[in-house]
CSV table of C-alpha atoms and ligand atoms in Angstrom, one decimal:
chain,number,residue,atom,x,y,z
X,1,MET,CA,-76.3,-56.3,19.5
X,2,ALA,CA,-74.9,-52.9,18.9
X,3,ILE,CA,-77.1,-50.3,18.0
X,4,HIS,CA,-76.7,-48.9,14.3
X,5,VAL,CA,-76.7,-45.5,14.6
X,6,PRO,CA,-77.0,-43.5,12.0
X,7,ARG,CA,-74.3,-41.4,9.9
X,8,LEU,CA,-74.8,-38.1,8.1
X,9,PHE,CA,-72.2,-34.9,6.6
X,10,THR,CA,-73.9,-31.7,7.6
X,11,ASP,CA,-71.8,-28.4,6.9
X,12,HIS,CA,-72.5,-27.0,9.9
X,13,HIS,CA,-69.3,-25.8,11.9
X,14,LEU,CA,-69.6,-28.6,15.5
X,15,GLY,CA,-68.4,-28.2,18.4
X,16,ILE,CA,-68.7,-30.0,21.2
X,17,GLY,CA,-71.9,-28.7,23.9
X,18,ASN,CA,-73.2,-27.1,20.6
X,19,ASN,CA,-76.8,-27.2,19.4
X,20,VAL,CA,-77.3,-27.4,16.1
X,21,ILE,CA,-80.4,-27.4,13.4
X,22,LEU,CA,-80.3,-29.5,10.7
X,23,SER,CA,-83.3,-28.5,8.1
X,24,GLY,CA,-84.1,-29.5,3.9
X,25,LYS,CA,-82.5,-33.1,2.9
X,26,THR,CA,-80.5,-33.8,6.2
X,27,ALA,CA,-83.3,-32.9,8.3
X,28,HIS,CA,-86.2,-35.1,6.2
X,29,HIS,CA,-84.0,-37.7,5.6
X,30,ILE,CA,-83.9,-38.0,9.5
X,31,GLN,CA,-86.6,-37.6,9.8
X,32,HIS,CA,-89.4,-39.9,6.9
X,33,VAL,CA,-86.0,-41.9,6.2
X,34,LEU,CA,-85.0,-42.8,9.4
X,35,ARG,CA,-87.6,-42.4,11.4
X,36,GLU,CA,-86.0,-40.3,14.1
X,37,LYS,CA,-87.1,-40.0,17.5
X,38,LEU,CA,-86.8,-36.9,20.4
X,39,GLY,CA,-83.9,-38.4,22.8
X,40,ASN,CA,-82.5,-41.6,19.6
X,41,PRO,CA,-78.9,-41.3,19.0
X,42,LEU,CA,-77.0,-39.6,15.6
X,43,ILE,CA,-73.1,-38.8,14.8
X,44,LEU,CA,-72.3,-36.7,12.5
X,45,PHE,CA,-69.8,-35.0,10.5
X,46,ASP,CA,-68.1,-32.0,8.5
X,47,GLY,CA,-65.8,-34.0,6.3
X,48,LEU,CA,-62.5,-32.1,8.4
X,49,GLY,CA,-61.9,-35.0,10.2
X,50,GLY,CA,-63.2,-37.2,13.1
X,51,GLU,CA,-67.2,-37.2,13.7
X,52,TYR,CA,-69.2,-36.3,16.5
X,53,THR,CA,-72.6,-38.1,18.9
X,54,CYS,CA,-74.7,-36.2,19.3
X,55,THR,CA,-78.0,-36.1,20.8
X,56,ILE,CA,-81.5,-35.3,19.2
X,57,ILE,CA,-83.6,-32.8,21.7
X,58,SER,CA,-85.9,-31.0,18.6
X,59,ILE,CA,-88.2,-31.9,15.9
X,60,GLY,CA,-89.6,-29.8,13.9
X,61,ARG,CA,-91.8,-29.3,10.6
X,62,ARG,CA,-88.3,-28.5,9.2
X,63,GLU,CA,-86.0,-28.9,11.4
X,64,VAL,CA,-84.5,-31.4,13.7
X,65,GLU,CA,-82.5,-30.0,16.2
X,66,VAL,CA,-79.4,-32.1,17.5
X,67,ASN,CA,-76.6,-31.2,20.9
X,68,ILE,CA,-73.8,-32.6,20.6
X,69,ASN,CA,-71.9,-34.2,22.6
X,70,GLY,CA,-69.2,-36.4,22.5
X,71,HIS,CA,-65.9,-36.0,19.7
X,72,ASP,CA,-64.4,-39.2,18.1
X,73,PRO,CA,-61.4,-38.5,16.0
X,74,ALA,CA,-61.6,-41.4,14.1
X,75,ASN,CA,-59.3,-41.7,11.2
X,76,ARG,CA,-60.4,-44.0,8.4
X,77,GLU,CA,-58.3,-42.3,5.8
X,78,SER,CA,-55.4,-44.4,3.7
X,79,ALA,CA,-51.9,-42.9,4.0
X,80,LEU,CA,-52.0,-43.4,0.6
X,81,ASN,CA,-52.7,-39.2,-1.8
X,82,ILE,CA,-54.9,-40.3,-5.0
X,83,THR,CA,-56.5,-38.3,-7.1
X,84,LEU,CA,-58.4,-39.3,-9.9
X,85,GLY,CA,-58.7,-37.2,-13.1
X,86,ILE,CA,-61.8,-39.1,-14.7
X,87,ALA,CA,-63.8,-38.5,-18.1
X,88,ILE,CA,-67.3,-37.1,-17.4
X,89,LEU,CA,-68.8,-40.3,-17.4
X,90,LYS,CA,-73.3,-39.8,-18.9
X,91,ARG,CA,-74.7,-40.0,-15.5
X,92,GLU,CA,-75.2,-43.0,-14.2
X,93,ALA,CA,-71.7,-44.4,-15.0
X,94,MET,CA,-70.4,-40.8,-13.8
X,95,ASN,CA,-72.5,-41.3,-10.1
X,96,THR,CA,-71.2,-45.3,-10.2
X,97,ALA,CA,-67.3,-44.0,-10.4
X,98,VAL,CA,-67.5,-41.5,-8.3
X,99,ARG,CA,-69.8,-42.9,-5.5
X,100,GLN,CA,-66.9,-45.9,-6.0
X,101,ALA,CA,-64.0,-44.2,-5.4
X,102,ALA,CA,-64.9,-42.1,-2.5
X,103,GLU,CA,-65.6,-46.2,-1.0
X,104,LEU,CA,-62.2,-46.5,-2.5
X,105,GLY,CA,-60.7,-43.9,-0.9
X,106,VAL,CA,-59.6,-41.1,-3.0
X,107,THR,CA,-58.3,-37.7,-1.2
X,108,SER,CA,-59.4,-35.9,-5.0
X,109,ILE,CA,-61.6,-36.4,-7.8
X,110,ILE,CA,-61.2,-34.2,-11.2
X,111,PRO,CA,-63.5,-34.5,-13.7
X,112,VAL,CA,-61.6,-33.6,-16.9
X,113,GLU,CA,-63.1,-32.4,-20.6
X,114,THR,CA,-61.8,-34.6,-23.2
X,115,ASP,CA,-61.8,-34.8,-27.1
X,116,ASN,CA,-64.4,-37.6,-26.7
X,117,THR,CA,-66.7,-35.9,-24.0
X,118,SER,CA,-70.3,-35.2,-24.8
X,119,VAL,CA,-71.1,-33.3,-22.1
X,120,THR,CA,-72.0,-29.4,-23.0
X,121,ARG,CA,-70.3,-27.6,-20.8
X,122,VAL,CA,-73.2,-25.7,-19.5
X,123,GLN,CA,-74.6,-29.0,-18.0
X,124,PHE,CA,-71.2,-29.2,-16.0
X,125,GLY,CA,-73.1,-27.3,-13.0
X,126,LYS,CA,-76.0,-29.2,-12.0
X,127,ARG,CA,-74.0,-32.9,-12.1
X,128,ARG,CA,-71.4,-31.3,-10.2
X,129,GLU,CA,-73.8,-30.1,-7.4
X,130,ASN,CA,-75.5,-34.3,-7.3
X,131,TRP,CA,-71.7,-34.9,-7.8
X,132,LEU,CA,-70.9,-33.8,-4.7
X,133,ARG,CA,-73.5,-35.0,-3.0
X,134,VAL,CA,-73.2,-38.5,-3.8
X,135,ILE,CA,-69.6,-37.9,-2.7
X,136,GLN,CA,-70.9,-36.8,0.8
X,137,SER,CA,-73.5,-40.4,0.7
X,138,ALA,CA,-70.8,-42.6,0.2
X,139,CYS,CA,-68.8,-41.0,3.3
X,140,GLU,CA,-71.7,-41.9,5.2
X,141,GLN,CA,-71.3,-45.1,4.5
X,142,SER,CA,-68.2,-45.2,4.2
X,143,GLY,CA,-66.9,-44.2,7.8
X,144,ARG,CA,-65.4,-41.6,6.7
X,145,THR,CA,-64.3,-38.8,8.3
X,146,MET,CA,-62.6,-36.3,5.7
X,147,LEU,CA,-64.7,-35.9,2.0
X,148,PRO,CA,-62.5,-36.4,-1.0
X,149,THR,CA,-61.8,-32.6,-3.2
X,150,LEU,CA,-64.2,-32.8,-6.1
X,151,HIS,CA,-62.6,-30.3,-8.0
X,152,GLU,CA,-64.1,-28.1,-11.0
X,153,VAL,CA,-63.9,-29.1,-14.5
X,154,VAL,CA,-60.7,-29.3,-16.6
X,155,ALA,CA,-59.8,-30.0,-19.7
X,156,PHE,CA,-57.3,-32.5,-20.1
X,157,ASP,CA,-54.3,-30.1,-21.0
X,158,GLN,CA,-55.3,-28.4,-17.5
X,159,TRP,CA,-55.4,-32.0,-15.7
X,160,ILE,CA,-51.9,-32.6,-17.5
X,161,GLU,CA,-49.7,-30.1,-15.3
X,162,LEU,CA,-52.6,-29.8,-12.3
X,163,ALA,CA,-51.6,-34.0,-11.8
X,164,LYS,CA,-48.6,-34.7,-9.5
X,165,GLY,CA,-47.4,-37.3,-7.6
X,166,ASP,CA,-44.8,-40.1,-7.4
X,167,LEU,CA,-46.4,-42.3,-10.2
X,168,LYS,CA,-48.7,-40.2,-12.8
X,169,LEU,CA,-50.6,-43.3,-14.1
X,170,LEU,CA,-53.0,-43.9,-16.7
X,171,ALA,CA,-55.8,-46.0,-17.4
X,172,SER,CA,-55.3,-47.2,-21.9
X,173,PRO,CA,-55.9,-50.4,-22.9
X,174,LEU,CA,-53.3,-50.4,-25.5
X,175,ALA,CA,-50.6,-50.0,-22.7
X,176,GLY,CA,-48.2,-53.1,-23.4
X,177,THR,CA,-47.4,-53.2,-19.9
X,178,GLY,CA,-49.4,-53.8,-16.2
X,179,ILE,CA,-49.7,-51.6,-12.5
X,180,LYS,CA,-47.8,-55.1,-11.1
X,181,CYS,CA,-44.6,-53.3,-13.2
X,182,ILE,CA,-44.5,-51.0,-11.4
X,183,VAL,CA,-41.9,-51.6,-9.0
X,184,SER,CA,-41.2,-48.3,-6.9
X,185,VAL,CA,-43.4,-47.2,-4.4
X,186,PRO,CA,-45.7,-44.9,-4.2
X,187,LYS,CA,-47.3,-42.5,-1.7
X,188,SER,CA,-48.7,-40.6,-4.1
X,189,ILE,CA,-50.6,-41.1,-6.9
X,190,SER,CA,-52.9,-39.0,-9.9
X,191,LEU,CA,-54.9,-42.4,-12.0
X,192,LEU,CA,-56.8,-41.2,-15.2
X,193,ILE,CA,-59.4,-43.0,-16.4
X,194,GLY,CA,-60.6,-41.9,-19.5
X,195,PRO,CA,-64.6,-41.5,-21.2
X,196,GLU,CA,-66.3,-44.1,-23.0
X,197,GLY,CA,-65.2,-43.9,-25.7
X,198,GLY,CA,-61.6,-44.0,-25.1
X,199,ILE,CA,-58.9,-41.3,-25.0
X,200,SER,CA,-58.2,-39.7,-28.0
X,201,GLY,CA,-54.3,-40.8,-29.7
X,202,SER,CA,-53.6,-37.4,-29.5
X,203,GLU,CA,-54.2,-36.7,-25.7
X,204,GLU,CA,-52.7,-40.2,-25.3
X,205,GLN,CA,-49.6,-39.3,-26.6
X,206,ARG,CA,-49.9,-35.8,-24.3
X,207,ALA,CA,-50.1,-37.9,-21.5
X,208,LEU,CA,-47.1,-39.6,-22.4
X,209,ASP,CA,-45.4,-37.2,-22.5
X,210,ALA,CA,-45.7,-35.4,-19.6
X,211,GLY,CA,-44.5,-38.4,-17.3
X,212,PHE,CA,-48.3,-40.5,-17.5
X,213,VAL,CA,-47.7,-44.3,-17.0
X,214,PRO,CA,-49.7,-46.5,-19.2
X,215,VAL,CA,-50.4,-49.1,-17.0
X,216,SER,CA,-53.4,-51.8,-19.3
X,217,LEU,CA,-56.4,-54.1,-17.0
X,218,GLY,CA,-55.2,-57.5,-19.6
X,219,SER,CA,-56.8,-57.2,-23.2
X,220,ARG,CA,-61.0,-57.3,-21.8
X,221,ILE,CA,-62.1,-53.5,-22.7
X,222,LEU,CA,-63.5,-52.7,-19.0
X,223,ARG,CA,-66.9,-49.8,-18.7
X,224,ALA,CA,-65.3,-46.3,-18.3
X,225,GLU,CA,-66.5,-46.6,-15.0
X,226,THR,CA,-64.9,-49.9,-13.5
X,227,ALA,CA,-61.9,-49.5,-14.5
X,228,PRO,CA,-60.6,-47.3,-11.5
X,229,ILE,CA,-62.3,-49.6,-8.9
X,230,ALA,CA,-60.0,-51.7,-10.5
X,231,LEU,CA,-57.1,-49.8,-10.8
X,232,LEU,CA,-58.5,-48.4,-6.9
X,233,SER,CA,-59.1,-51.5,-5.7
X,234,ILE,CA,-55.3,-52.6,-6.7
X,235,MET,CA,-53.7,-48.7,-5.5
X,236,GLN,CA,-54.5,-49.6,-1.6
X,237,TYR,CA,-54.2,-53.5,-1.6
X,238,ARG,CA,-50.0,-53.1,-3.0
X,239,TRP,CA,-49.2,-49.7,-1.6
X,240,GLY,CA,-52.0,-48.8,0.8
X,241,ASP,CA,-54.5,-49.5,3.4
X,242,PHE,CA,-56.2,-52.8,2.2
T,301,SAM,N1,-62.7,-47.9,-27.1
T,301,SAM,C1,-62.1,-47.7,-25.5
T,301,SAM,C2,-60.9,-48.1,-25.8
T,301,SAM,O1,-60.0,-48.1,-26.6
T,301,SAM,O2,-60.2,-46.9,-25.2
T,301,SAM,C3,-62.7,-48.0,-24.9
T,301,SAM,C4,-62.9,-46.8,-23.7
T,301,SAM,S1,-62.6,-48.0,-22.0
T,301,SAM,C5,-64.6,-48.4,-22.4
T,301,SAM,C6,-63.1,-46.5,-21.1
T,301,SAM,C7,-61.4,-45.9,-20.3
T,301,SAM,O3,-61.8,-47.7,-19.4
T,301,SAM,C8,-60.1,-46.2,-21.1
T,301,SAM,O4,-60.3,-45.1,-21.5
T,301,SAM,C9,-59.2,-46.7,-19.6
T,301,SAM,O5,-58.8,-45.7,-19.1
T,301,SAM,C10,-60.6,-47.7,-18.8
T,301,SAM,N2,-60.2,-49.1,-19.2
T,301,SAM,C11,-60.8,-49.8,-20.2
T,301,SAM,N3,-60.6,-50.8,-20.3
T,301,SAM,C12,-59.4,-51.0,-19.8
T,301,SAM,C13,-58.2,-51.7,-20.1
T,301,SAM,N4,-58.3,-52.5,-20.2
T,301,SAM,N5,-56.4,-51.6,-19.6
T,301,SAM,C14,-56.6,-50.0,-19.2
T,301,SAM,N6,-57.3,-49.2,-18.9
T,301,SAM,C15,-59.1,-49.8,-18.8
């Protein structure tokens, strides 16, 4: 039976032969959640590509030291480049959307402030830190070696300007057509998902003027955190690595 080796993200510089001291939440997790012992193996990755095999060489009160003994240039990234622009949702909903977008292989995530965003600007900083941790944990679990980029929060019109790609999609319950009507084969996509209260009429018009194609997900209204999961899955199936 294969032994499950824990896989953890670190922002340390990793290289074969180096010893790395892990502290804070990572050390706590290794000692008190995973209950790892001296000599046990770990896999570390730094989000820049590949992963490193390590052995625990010392365990202190607040620190765990590992020796890096191997590098695996594993690449589990989809060739499809997806930028997800997502309106800032309520706490749990946004965590779900960010976690599952990372699992589903998005390249970058841009939180967007829209007319119907109910979060104040001062709350963004703290929430961004949390979204980063959610992304790291989703990548630990899913085996991703590259971390999706998490951009700063942008205003709706900045998002419209930033959005690039072979295809720009706007998830809109009002759209007359679904994603199956797209016949091109994009290599890069920008996708916009609206907030719980929806995208305002004027925002939708500005997105259309900027070249976004509106797509519907059928006649049922999905929760704002469900819509990206549905669309990202379809995209990976049609143009990515599903
Ligand atoms: N009353 C809002 C409206 O009509 O737009 C509902 C918003 S919905 C809860 C949140 C977001 O999820 C929408 O802005 C859209 O981006 C996406 N969404 C939900 N259901 C959808 C559907 N059936 N088709 C396309 N997008 C959908």
